[in-house]
XYZ file of C-alpha atoms in Angstrom:
207
model
C -25.703 42.638 -52.909
C -24.030 44.280 -50.116
C -23.301 47.559 -51.762
C -27.055 47.682 -52.810
C -27.977 47.204 -49.066
C -25.474 49.964 -48.051
C -27.118 52.316 -50.788
C -30.338 51.681 -49.230
C -29.232 52.365 -45.651
C -27.592 55.361 -46.880
C -30.976 56.709 -48.528
C -32.323 56.118 -45.013
C -29.680 58.131 -43.472
C -27.389 55.800 -42.194
C -23.439 55.982 -43.047
C -20.990 53.020 -43.043
C -18.733 52.958 -40.064
C -16.834 49.642 -40.822
C -16.195 47.977 -44.051
C -13.324 45.694 -43.913
C -12.704 41.898 -45.144
C -11.979 39.416 -42.538
C -10.244 35.927 -43.683
C -11.273 32.364 -41.916
C -8.278 30.997 -40.291
C -10.066 27.770 -39.225
C -13.303 26.323 -40.210
C -16.577 28.199 -39.780
C -19.857 26.400 -38.651
C -22.470 28.569 -38.521
C -26.247 28.448 -38.318
C -26.253 24.608 -37.831
C -30.253 24.753 -37.546
C -30.743 26.566 -40.751
C -33.980 25.813 -42.425
C -32.546 26.091 -46.028
C -30.354 23.210 -45.556
C -33.027 21.031 -43.459
C -31.917 17.876 -45.482
C -28.696 17.956 -43.881
C -28.888 16.657 -40.380
C -26.479 19.485 -39.108
C -26.882 22.492 -41.419
C -24.976 25.484 -42.475
C -26.446 29.094 -42.732
C -27.085 29.310 -46.290
C -28.866 32.445 -48.260
C -31.132 30.741 -50.723
C -31.153 33.901 -53.011
C -27.452 34.265 -53.479
C -27.064 30.591 -52.880
C -24.334 31.372 -50.730
C -23.267 30.785 -46.857
C -23.256 33.844 -44.937
C -22.705 34.837 -41.380
C -25.930 36.479 -40.097
C -25.583 40.090 -39.087
C -27.276 39.305 -35.667
C -24.670 36.736 -35.011
C -21.728 39.236 -35.601
C -23.588 41.925 -33.481
C -24.086 39.740 -30.588
C -20.494 38.458 -30.844
C -19.035 42.186 -30.829
C -21.587 42.753 -27.882
C -20.741 40.021 -25.829
C -16.941 40.757 -26.020
C -17.763 44.699 -25.264
C -19.319 43.322 -22.115
C -16.330 41.475 -20.925
C -14.150 44.348 -21.921
C -16.605 46.765 -19.867
C -16.832 48.898 -22.978
C -19.714 51.477 -23.470
C -20.233 49.916 -26.828
C -22.033 47.287 -24.980
C -25.037 49.498 -24.306
C -24.986 51.109 -27.771
C -25.033 47.609 -29.405
C -27.686 46.188 -27.164
C -29.797 49.254 -25.973
C -29.136 48.076 -22.366
C -26.974 49.018 -19.555
C -24.070 46.838 -18.724
C -25.220 45.842 -15.342
C -28.789 44.505 -14.225
C -30.533 45.899 -11.105
C -29.165 44.026 -7.919
C -32.530 43.255 -6.764
C -35.260 43.470 -9.184
C -38.611 43.870 -7.855
C -41.837 44.619 -9.357
C -42.070 47.727 -7.743
C -38.688 48.635 -9.044
C -38.740 51.522 -11.966
C -37.905 49.649 -15.638
C -34.764 50.744 -16.933
C -35.012 52.684 -20.138
C -34.125 50.769 -23.204
C -33.229 52.044 -26.685
C -32.765 50.661 -30.200
C -29.299 50.334 -31.074
C -27.673 53.122 -33.488
C -25.611 50.385 -35.195
C -26.770 47.804 -37.626
C -24.742 44.898 -38.901
C -25.084 43.582 -42.435
C -25.139 40.096 -43.014
C -21.465 38.985 -44.096
C -20.866 37.211 -47.380
C -17.945 35.411 -48.759
C -16.062 37.943 -51.292
C -12.900 36.107 -52.037
C -11.679 32.308 -51.779
C -8.217 31.542 -51.114
C -8.783 27.703 -50.314
C -9.455 25.231 -53.015
C -13.134 25.506 -52.267
C -16.080 27.638 -50.653
C -17.207 24.753 -48.627
C -15.467 21.576 -46.978
C -17.027 18.620 -45.505
C -16.532 18.074 -41.437
C -17.717 15.431 -39.315
C -18.918 14.897 -35.399
C -18.590 11.496 -33.976
C -20.732 10.852 -31.026
C -20.320 7.702 -29.310
C -23.209 7.105 -27.080
C -26.944 7.077 -27.662
C -27.603 9.672 -24.807
C -31.355 10.005 -25.946
C -31.932 6.812 -24.212
C -30.940 8.658 -20.913
C -28.004 6.188 -20.100
C -24.317 5.882 -21.196
C -23.049 2.304 -21.817
C -19.648 2.110 -22.542
C -19.741 -1.399 -23.747
C -22.703 -0.561 -26.077
C -20.676 2.742 -27.461
C -20.834 3.162 -31.143
C -19.227 5.636 -32.847
C -21.527 7.264 -35.339
C -19.787 10.104 -37.891
C -22.090 12.754 -38.779
C -21.248 14.999 -41.700
C -21.728 18.699 -42.080
C -20.812 21.357 -44.164
C -18.171 24.305 -43.078
C -16.729 27.229 -44.754
C -12.909 26.301 -44.739
C -9.977 28.432 -43.690
C -9.029 30.735 -46.389
C -12.196 32.328 -47.043
C -12.541 36.194 -46.992
C -15.978 37.724 -45.663
C -17.212 41.380 -45.917
C -18.026 42.954 -42.585
C -20.140 45.952 -42.959
C -21.417 48.063 -39.908
C -23.596 51.201 -40.215
C -24.411 53.845 -38.136
C -27.604 55.994 -38.058
C -26.931 59.543 -39.157
C -28.960 61.387 -36.587
C -26.753 59.620 -33.827
C -23.532 60.358 -35.584
C -24.502 64.048 -35.723
C -24.868 64.266 -31.932
C -21.814 61.661 -31.297
C -19.095 63.160 -29.182
C -16.562 60.670 -30.308
C -16.762 58.374 -27.241
C -16.432 55.229 -27.100
C -14.580 55.835 -30.239
C -15.591 54.179 -33.507
C -12.001 52.761 -33.722
C -12.733 50.762 -30.647
C -15.642 49.524 -32.315
C -13.557 48.111 -35.336
C -11.075 46.768 -32.669
C -13.793 44.720 -30.891
C -14.888 43.511 -34.157
C -11.574 42.290 -35.065
C -10.930 40.838 -31.733
C -14.448 38.895 -31.602
C -13.558 37.453 -34.981
C -10.167 36.565 -33.727
C -11.791 34.597 -30.763
C -14.404 32.605 -32.796
C -17.701 33.244 -34.014
C -20.575 30.360 -34.623
C -20.486 27.054 -33.336
C -17.630 24.809 -31.801
C -15.461 27.764 -31.134
C -13.988 26.368 -27.812
C -12.711 23.948 -30.316
C -11.076 26.301 -32.489
C -13.530 26.867 -35.188
C -14.792 30.102 -36.706
C -11.530 32.080 -36.309
C -10.658 35.041 -38.293
C -7.912 37.336 -39.204
C -8.158 40.847 -41.232
C -7.523 40.355 -45.041
C -4.421 42.564 -45.974
């Protein structure tokens, strides 16, 4: 599927600039409100045609762009089409800043190798309070485990990024394509998807 998508993009003038497998180190929880897994109270990003979990390309691109912003990298502008710093005092009379489409496309990432015992695992969250009622009462706390699916550690995903050929032909080498690959690796090592502050969604390159 990914090869077919790459071939179609190449016919449109795109070229692959990053093509690498990354292995989950911790459980991956992504797409917790996916419409194709609505029967689950907490869902997972699921491709109904491939019948596989996947990482949306938009999630990958957003994570890399966010890191590029923190690193003050020129890749932020190339990935988002926006300047890094907004106007200091925006006003209706101020001229609109030019925005351009990004020359880089991230494909949806699919699992390509399973080193774990299974492709999916069950995890839980355990809320104690009924906050929907607008109050928290310790004596009335009632742990309620909620199950949800995750991709466990030990599953390799193929990460592919393509750049427009027209842009590459005028490309001067800055920012470097190696920096983009570094940003992708760092973004994945920091975690992607939900619950990253708890250590979920961390990857390393598959060697």
